[in-house]
Amino acid sequence: MSASAEMPYFIKPSLNLDAEAKKAAYEQAVVAIDANLGGETDRILKMATINSVLKTYLPYYYWAGFYVVKNGRLSVGPYQGTLGCLHIEFGRGVCGKAAREQKTQLVGNVHALAQGSEHIACDPNSASEIVVPVFDGKGELIAVYDVDSTQINSFDALDQFYLEKIMERHFRQEALD
Ligand code: SME
């Protein structure tokens, strides 16, 4: 979707939340995720469910989804939004940096980054993003969780806190299949 900035009919522009509304939305999302995933061990089902709930509760989530570690690179997993890049090499873009450094990345304005190396523009409507590393019970990186907004500065320490907590709870502390 790099040729056009037109949004498909099923996606709306992002709406930023203040801290209080953001916290309330994440608290509701955490309850819904836990209620739906109790005892579930399949990673794909967990990724798809977590992503759907978060995208439903947080109105600034424009593109949201997982890139999973496969054959030494990131490959797109469960996501919602316009067409995502299929594969991302470690170190490339914000997702690749999160995977290589195994640390959450917060970017207030993706247009300020070098395009193609520091940021990969799958959709020109993306303006800010957060990428959170996802680990399994052995502490191995299994994926990154990537969320893009059409507004600048949508993500902050509150998003980081809740997303790291959700990933920790459902993947690092997972029951093994
Ligand atoms: N934002 C990413 C690329 C993936 S898409 O946004 C779906 C990045 O630069 O890492």
Short mmCIF file of N, CA, C and O in Angstrom, two decimals, residues 4-99:
data_model
loop_
_atom_site.label_atom_id
_atom_site.label_comp_id
_atom_site.label_asym_id
_atom_site.label_seq_id
_atom_site.Cartn_x
_atom_site.Cartn_y
_atom_site.Cartn_z
N SER A 4 -0.48 4.67 -2.52
CA SER A 4 -1.60 5.57 -2.24
C SER A 4 -1.78 5.75 -0.75
O SER A 4 -1.58 4.84 0.03
N ALA A 5 -2.19 6.97 -0.36
CA ALA A 5 -2.44 7.23 1.06
C ALA A 5 -3.91 7.06 1.38
O ALA A 5 -4.34 7.34 2.49
N GLU A 6 -4.72 6.62 0.42
CA GLU A 6 -6.15 6.47 0.66
C GLU A 6 -6.39 5.29 1.60
O GLU A 6 -5.79 4.23 1.44
N MET A 7 -7.26 5.50 2.59
CA MET A 7 -7.54 4.43 3.54
C MET A 7 -8.69 3.57 3.03
O MET A 7 -9.66 4.09 2.50
N PRO A 8 -8.60 2.26 3.22
CA PRO A 8 -9.73 1.42 2.83
C PRO A 8 -10.95 1.72 3.70
O PRO A 8 -10.81 2.26 4.79
N TYR A 9 -12.12 1.35 3.23
CA TYR A 9 -13.38 1.72 3.90
C TYR A 9 -13.48 1.22 5.33
O TYR A 9 -14.19 1.77 6.15
N PHE A 10 -12.74 0.15 5.67
CA PHE A 10 -12.91 -0.47 6.99
C PHE A 10 -11.91 0.05 8.02
O PHE A 10 -11.87 -0.44 9.13
N ILE A 11 -11.10 1.04 7.66
CA ILE A 11 -10.12 1.57 8.61
C ILE A 11 -10.32 3.07 8.76
O ILE A 11 -10.47 3.78 7.76
N LYS A 12 -10.32 3.54 10.01
CA LYS A 12 -10.50 4.98 10.26
C LYS A 12 -9.18 5.58 10.71
O LYS A 12 -8.33 4.88 11.28
N PRO A 13 -9.01 6.90 10.56
CA PRO A 13 -7.81 7.55 11.09
C PRO A 13 -7.77 7.39 12.61
O PRO A 13 -8.81 7.21 13.24
N SER A 14 -6.57 7.46 13.17
CA SER A 14 -6.40 7.24 14.61
C SER A 14 -6.90 8.42 15.43
O SER A 14 -6.89 9.57 14.98
N LEU A 15 -7.31 8.10 16.67
CA LEU A 15 -7.75 9.12 17.61
C LEU A 15 -6.91 8.98 18.87
O LEU A 15 -6.98 7.94 19.55
N ASN A 16 -6.08 9.99 19.17
CA ASN A 16 -5.23 9.91 20.36
C ASN A 16 -6.06 9.99 21.64
O ASN A 16 -7.11 10.62 21.66
N LEU A 17 -5.58 9.34 22.71
CA LEU A 17 -6.25 9.39 24.02
C LEU A 17 -5.36 10.09 25.03
O LEU A 17 -4.13 9.97 24.96
N ASP A 18 -5.99 10.77 26.01
CA ASP A 18 -5.17 11.32 27.10
C ASP A 18 -4.85 10.17 28.06
O ASP A 18 -5.37 9.06 27.93
N ALA A 19 -4.00 10.45 29.04
CA ALA A 19 -3.47 9.38 29.89
C ALA A 19 -4.57 8.62 30.63
O ALA A 19 -4.55 7.39 30.72
N GLU A 20 -5.56 9.37 31.11
CA GLU A 20 -6.62 8.73 31.90
C GLU A 20 -7.46 7.78 31.03
O GLU A 20 -7.74 6.64 31.41
N ALA A 21 -7.85 8.26 29.85
CA ALA A 21 -8.65 7.44 28.94
C ALA A 21 -7.85 6.24 28.43
O ALA A 21 -8.37 5.14 28.26
N LYS A 22 -6.56 6.47 28.21
CA LYS A 22 -5.69 5.39 27.72
C LYS A 22 -5.59 4.29 28.77
O LYS A 22 -5.73 3.10 28.46
N LYS A 23 -5.38 4.68 30.01
CA LYS A 23 -5.25 3.71 31.10
C LYS A 23 -6.55 2.91 31.23
O LYS A 23 -6.52 1.68 31.35
N ALA A 24 -7.68 3.60 31.17
CA ALA A 24 -8.98 2.92 31.29
C ALA A 24 -9.18 1.92 30.15
O ALA A 24 -9.66 0.80 30.36
N ALA A 25 -8.78 2.31 28.94
CA ALA A 25 -8.95 1.42 27.78
C ALA A 25 -8.07 0.18 27.92
O ALA A 25 -8.51 -0.95 27.65
N TYR A 26 -6.82 0.38 28.35
CA TYR A 26 -5.93 -0.79 28.52
C TYR A 26 -6.44 -1.71 29.64
O TYR A 26 -6.36 -2.93 29.52
N GLU A 27 -6.95 -1.12 30.73
CA GLU A 27 -7.46 -1.95 31.83
C GLU A 27 -8.62 -2.83 31.32
O GLU A 27 -8.69 -4.01 31.64
N GLN A 28 -9.50 -2.25 30.52
CA GLN A 28 -10.62 -3.02 29.96
C GLN A 28 -10.11 -4.09 28.99
O GLN A 28 -10.60 -5.22 28.98
N ALA A 29 -9.11 -3.73 28.19
CA ALA A 29 -8.56 -4.68 27.22
C ALA A 29 -7.90 -5.87 27.94
O ALA A 29 -8.07 -7.02 27.53
N VAL A 30 -7.18 -5.59 29.02
CA VAL A 30 -6.51 -6.66 29.77
C VAL A 30 -7.55 -7.65 30.31
O VAL A 30 -7.37 -8.87 30.22
N VAL A 31 -8.66 -7.13 30.84
CA VAL A 31 -9.72 -8.01 31.36
C VAL A 31 -10.28 -8.87 30.22
O VAL A 31 -10.47 -10.09 30.37
N ALA A 32 -10.54 -8.25 29.07
CA ALA A 32 -11.10 -8.99 27.93
C ALA A 32 -10.12 -10.03 27.40
O ALA A 32 -10.51 -11.16 27.07
N ILE A 33 -8.85 -9.70 27.35
CA ILE A 33 -7.84 -10.65 26.87
C ILE A 33 -7.78 -11.85 27.82
O ILE A 33 -7.83 -13.01 27.40
N ASP A 34 -7.68 -11.57 29.12
CA ASP A 34 -7.58 -12.66 30.10
C ASP A 34 -8.83 -13.53 30.07
O ASP A 34 -8.75 -14.76 30.15
N ALA A 35 -9.99 -12.90 29.92
CA ALA A 35 -11.24 -13.66 29.91
C ALA A 35 -11.32 -14.58 28.69
O ALA A 35 -11.84 -15.69 28.77
N ASN A 36 -10.78 -14.13 27.57
CA ASN A 36 -10.86 -14.93 26.34
C ASN A 36 -9.77 -15.97 26.22
O ASN A 36 -9.93 -16.97 25.53
N LEU A 37 -8.63 -15.74 26.87
CA LEU A 37 -7.49 -16.64 26.65
C LEU A 37 -7.25 -17.66 27.75
O LEU A 37 -6.32 -18.45 27.62
N GLY A 38 -8.05 -17.66 28.79
CA GLY A 38 -7.80 -18.56 29.91
C GLY A 38 -7.46 -19.97 29.45
O GLY A 38 -8.28 -20.62 28.81
N GLY A 39 -6.26 -20.44 29.74
CA GLY A 39 -5.87 -21.82 29.43
C GLY A 39 -5.44 -22.06 27.99
O GLY A 39 -4.98 -23.15 27.65
N GLU A 40 -5.58 -21.07 27.12
CA GLU A 40 -5.21 -21.28 25.71
C GLU A 40 -3.68 -21.38 25.59
O GLU A 40 -2.95 -20.59 26.20
N THR A 41 -3.19 -22.34 24.81
CA THR A 41 -1.74 -22.50 24.68
C THR A 41 -1.24 -22.24 23.26
O THR A 41 -0.04 -22.10 23.05
N ASP A 42 -2.13 -22.18 22.29
CA ASP A 42 -1.70 -22.00 20.90
C ASP A 42 -1.29 -20.55 20.65
O ASP A 42 -2.07 -19.62 20.85
N ARG A 43 -0.05 -20.38 20.20
CA ARG A 43 0.49 -19.02 20.05
C ARG A 43 -0.25 -18.20 19.00
O ARG A 43 -0.43 -17.00 19.17
N ILE A 44 -0.62 -18.82 17.90
CA ILE A 44 -1.31 -18.06 16.84
C ILE A 44 -2.67 -17.58 17.34
O ILE A 44 -3.06 -16.42 17.11
N LEU A 45 -3.38 -18.46 18.05
CA LEU A 45 -4.68 -18.05 18.59
C LEU A 45 -4.51 -16.92 19.59
O LEU A 45 -5.30 -15.97 19.63
N LYS A 46 -3.47 -17.01 20.40
CA LYS A 46 -3.23 -15.95 21.40
C LYS A 46 -2.88 -14.63 20.71
O LYS A 46 -3.39 -13.57 21.07
N MET A 47 -2.02 -14.70 19.70
CA MET A 47 -1.62 -13.47 18.99
C MET A 47 -2.83 -12.82 18.32
O MET A 47 -3.03 -11.61 18.41
N ALA A 48 -3.63 -13.63 17.64
CA ALA A 48 -4.79 -13.09 16.92
C ALA A 48 -5.79 -12.46 17.89
O ALA A 48 -6.36 -11.39 17.63
N THR A 49 -5.98 -13.11 19.04
CA THR A 49 -6.97 -12.63 20.02
C THR A 49 -6.49 -11.35 20.71
O THR A 49 -7.23 -10.37 20.82
N ILE A 50 -5.24 -11.36 21.18
CA ILE A 50 -4.68 -10.17 21.83
C ILE A 50 -4.75 -8.98 20.87
O ILE A 50 -5.17 -7.87 21.23
N ASN A 51 -4.38 -9.21 19.62
CA ASN A 51 -4.36 -8.14 18.64
C ASN A 51 -5.76 -7.59 18.37
O ASN A 51 -5.97 -6.37 18.32
N SER A 52 -6.72 -8.49 18.22
CA SER A 52 -8.10 -8.06 17.94
C SER A 52 -8.66 -7.24 19.10
O SER A 52 -9.27 -6.18 18.89
N VAL A 53 -8.43 -7.70 20.34
CA VAL A 53 -8.96 -6.98 21.50
C VAL A 53 -8.31 -5.60 21.61
O VAL A 53 -8.99 -4.58 21.77
N LEU A 54 -6.99 -5.54 21.49
CA LEU A 54 -6.31 -4.25 21.62
C LEU A 54 -6.78 -3.28 20.54
O LEU A 54 -7.06 -2.11 20.81
N LYS A 55 -6.90 -3.77 19.32
CA LYS A 55 -7.32 -2.88 18.22
C LYS A 55 -8.76 -2.40 18.42
O LYS A 55 -9.12 -1.29 18.03
N THR A 56 -9.57 -3.21 19.08
CA THR A 56 -10.95 -2.82 19.35
C THR A 56 -11.04 -1.74 20.43
O THR A 56 -11.84 -0.81 20.33
N TYR A 57 -10.20 -1.85 21.47
CA TYR A 57 -10.31 -0.92 22.61
C TYR A 57 -9.50 0.36 22.45
O TYR A 57 -9.82 1.37 23.08
N LEU A 58 -8.42 0.34 21.66
CA LEU A 58 -7.55 1.52 21.56
C LEU A 58 -7.78 2.20 20.21
O LEU A 58 -7.38 1.66 19.17
N PRO A 59 -8.40 3.38 20.20
CA PRO A 59 -8.83 4.00 18.93
C PRO A 59 -7.71 4.63 18.11
O PRO A 59 -7.98 5.15 17.02
N TYR A 60 -6.48 4.59 18.62
CA TYR A 60 -5.37 5.11 17.80
C TYR A 60 -4.56 3.99 17.18
O TYR A 60 -3.55 4.23 16.52
N TYR A 61 -4.98 2.73 17.37
CA TYR A 61 -4.31 1.60 16.71
C TYR A 61 -4.77 1.57 15.25
O TYR A 61 -5.94 1.30 14.98
N TYR A 62 -3.89 1.85 14.33
CA TYR A 62 -4.23 1.86 12.90
C TYR A 62 -3.82 0.55 12.26
O TYR A 62 -4.63 -0.21 11.74
N TRP A 63 -2.52 0.26 12.32
CA TRP A 63 -2.02 -1.06 11.90
C TRP A 63 -1.49 -1.72 13.16
O TRP A 63 -0.68 -1.12 13.89
N ALA A 64 -1.91 -2.92 13.45
CA ALA A 64 -1.44 -3.60 14.66
C ALA A 64 -1.24 -5.07 14.36
O ALA A 64 -2.11 -5.72 13.77
N GLY A 65 -0.08 -5.60 14.74
CA GLY A 65 0.13 -7.02 14.52
C GLY A 65 1.50 -7.52 14.94
O GLY A 65 2.37 -6.75 15.36
N PHE A 66 1.64 -8.82 14.84
CA PHE A 66 2.88 -9.50 15.24
C PHE A 66 3.76 -9.79 14.02
O PHE A 66 3.24 -10.14 12.95
N TYR A 67 5.06 -9.64 14.20
CA TYR A 67 6.04 -10.22 13.28
C TYR A 67 6.74 -11.32 14.06
O TYR A 67 7.27 -11.06 15.15
N VAL A 68 6.69 -12.55 13.55
CA VAL A 68 7.27 -13.67 14.29
C VAL A 68 8.68 -13.98 13.78
O VAL A 68 9.00 -13.76 12.61
N VAL A 69 9.52 -14.48 14.69
CA VAL A 69 10.90 -14.85 14.32
C VAL A 69 10.84 -16.20 13.62
O VAL A 69 10.36 -17.19 14.19
N LYS A 70 11.30 -16.23 12.36
CA LYS A 70 11.27 -17.45 11.57
C LYS A 70 12.47 -17.45 10.64
O LYS A 70 12.69 -16.46 9.93
N ASN A 71 13.25 -18.50 10.69
CA ASN A 71 14.44 -18.62 9.83
C ASN A 71 15.34 -17.41 9.90
O ASN A 71 15.82 -16.90 8.88
N GLY A 72 15.57 -16.91 11.11
CA GLY A 72 16.54 -15.84 11.30
C GLY A 72 16.09 -14.46 10.86
O GLY A 72 16.91 -13.53 10.75
N ARG A 73 14.79 -14.29 10.60
CA ARG A 73 14.27 -12.95 10.27
C ARG A 73 12.85 -12.84 10.79
O ARG A 73 12.30 -13.82 11.34
N LEU A 74 12.25 -11.66 10.64
CA LEU A 74 10.87 -11.46 11.07
C LEU A 74 9.93 -11.68 9.89
O LEU A 74 10.18 -11.18 8.80
N SER A 75 8.86 -12.44 10.14
CA SER A 75 7.85 -12.66 9.10
C SER A 75 6.49 -12.29 9.67
O SER A 75 6.22 -12.56 10.84
N VAL A 76 5.66 -11.71 8.84
CA VAL A 76 4.40 -11.19 9.36
C VAL A 76 3.50 -12.31 9.89
O VAL A 76 3.45 -13.42 9.33
N GLY A 77 2.86 -12.05 11.03
CA GLY A 77 1.95 -13.01 11.67
C GLY A 77 0.57 -12.40 11.74
O GLY A 77 0.22 -11.57 10.90
N PRO A 78 -0.22 -12.76 12.76
CA PRO A 78 -1.56 -12.21 12.88
C PRO A 78 -1.53 -10.68 12.94
O PRO A 78 -0.79 -10.11 13.75
N TYR A 79 -2.30 -10.01 12.07
CA TYR A 79 -2.36 -8.55 12.10
C TYR A 79 -3.69 -8.06 11.60
O TYR A 79 -4.45 -8.81 10.99
N GLN A 80 -3.98 -6.79 11.90
CA GLN A 80 -5.16 -6.11 11.35
C GLN A 80 -4.70 -4.77 10.80
O GLN A 80 -3.93 -4.06 11.44
N GLY A 81 -5.18 -4.45 9.61
CA GLY A 81 -4.78 -3.20 8.98
C GLY A 81 -4.55 -3.42 7.50
O GLY A 81 -4.92 -4.45 6.95
N THR A 82 -3.92 -2.44 6.88
CA THR A 82 -3.61 -2.58 5.46
C THR A 82 -2.44 -3.56 5.31
O THR A 82 -1.81 -3.96 6.29
N LEU A 83 -2.15 -3.91 4.06
CA LEU A 83 -1.16 -4.95 3.78
C LEU A 83 0.19 -4.65 4.44
O LEU A 83 0.77 -3.59 4.25
N GLY A 84 0.67 -5.60 5.24
CA GLY A 84 1.97 -5.43 5.89
C GLY A 84 3.08 -6.05 5.06
O GLY A 84 2.83 -6.93 4.23
N CYS A 85 4.33 -5.59 5.28
CA CYS A 85 5.48 -6.20 4.60
C CYS A 85 5.55 -7.66 5.06
O CYS A 85 5.27 -7.95 6.23
N LEU A 86 5.95 -8.57 4.18
CA LEU A 86 5.96 -9.99 4.55
C LEU A 86 7.14 -10.33 5.44
O LEU A 86 6.99 -11.03 6.43
N HIS A 87 8.33 -9.85 5.08
CA HIS A 87 9.53 -10.21 5.83
C HIS A 87 10.33 -8.96 6.17
O HIS A 87 10.41 -8.03 5.36
N ILE A 88 10.93 -8.95 7.36
CA ILE A 88 11.79 -7.84 7.78
C ILE A 88 13.06 -8.45 8.38
O ILE A 88 12.98 -9.30 9.27
N GLU A 89 14.21 -8.01 7.88
CA GLU A 89 15.49 -8.51 8.43
C GLU A 89 15.76 -7.87 9.79
O GLU A 89 15.38 -6.71 10.02
N PHE A 90 16.41 -8.64 10.67
CA PHE A 90 16.82 -8.09 11.96
C PHE A 90 17.67 -6.83 11.70
O PHE A 90 18.53 -6.83 10.83
N GLY A 91 17.38 -5.78 12.47
CA GLY A 91 18.17 -4.56 12.34
C GLY A 91 17.55 -3.57 11.38
O GLY A 91 17.93 -2.40 11.36
N ARG A 92 16.59 -4.03 10.56
CA ARG A 92 15.99 -3.11 9.57
C ARG A 92 14.66 -2.56 10.09
O ARG A 92 13.84 -3.30 10.61
N GLY A 93 14.47 -1.25 9.94
CA GLY A 93 13.23 -0.62 10.40
C GLY A 93 13.11 -0.65 11.91
O GLY A 93 14.03 -1.08 12.62
N VAL A 94 11.98 -0.19 12.39
CA VAL A 94 11.76 -0.12 13.84
C VAL A 94 11.57 -1.53 14.40
O VAL A 94 12.10 -1.87 15.47
N CYS A 95 10.86 -2.38 13.65
CA CYS A 95 10.66 -3.76 14.11
C CYS A 95 11.99 -4.50 14.20
O CYS A 95 12.26 -5.20 15.19
N GLY A 96 12.81 -4.34 13.18
CA GLY A 96 14.12 -5.01 13.16
C GLY A 96 15.03 -4.54 14.28
O GLY A 96 15.81 -5.30 14.84
N LYS A 97 14.91 -3.25 14.62
CA LYS A 97 15.72 -2.70 15.72
C LYS A 97 15.25 -3.29 17.06
O LYS A 97 16.05 -3.68 17.91
N ALA A 98 13.93 -3.38 17.23
CA ALA A 98 13.38 -3.96 18.46
C ALA A 98 13.83 -5.41 18.61
O ALA A 98 14.16 -5.87 19.70
N ALA A 99 13.86 -6.13 17.48
CA ALA A 99 14.27 -7.54 17.51
C ALA A 99 15.76 -7.67 17.83
O ALA A 99 16.16 -8.49 18.65
#
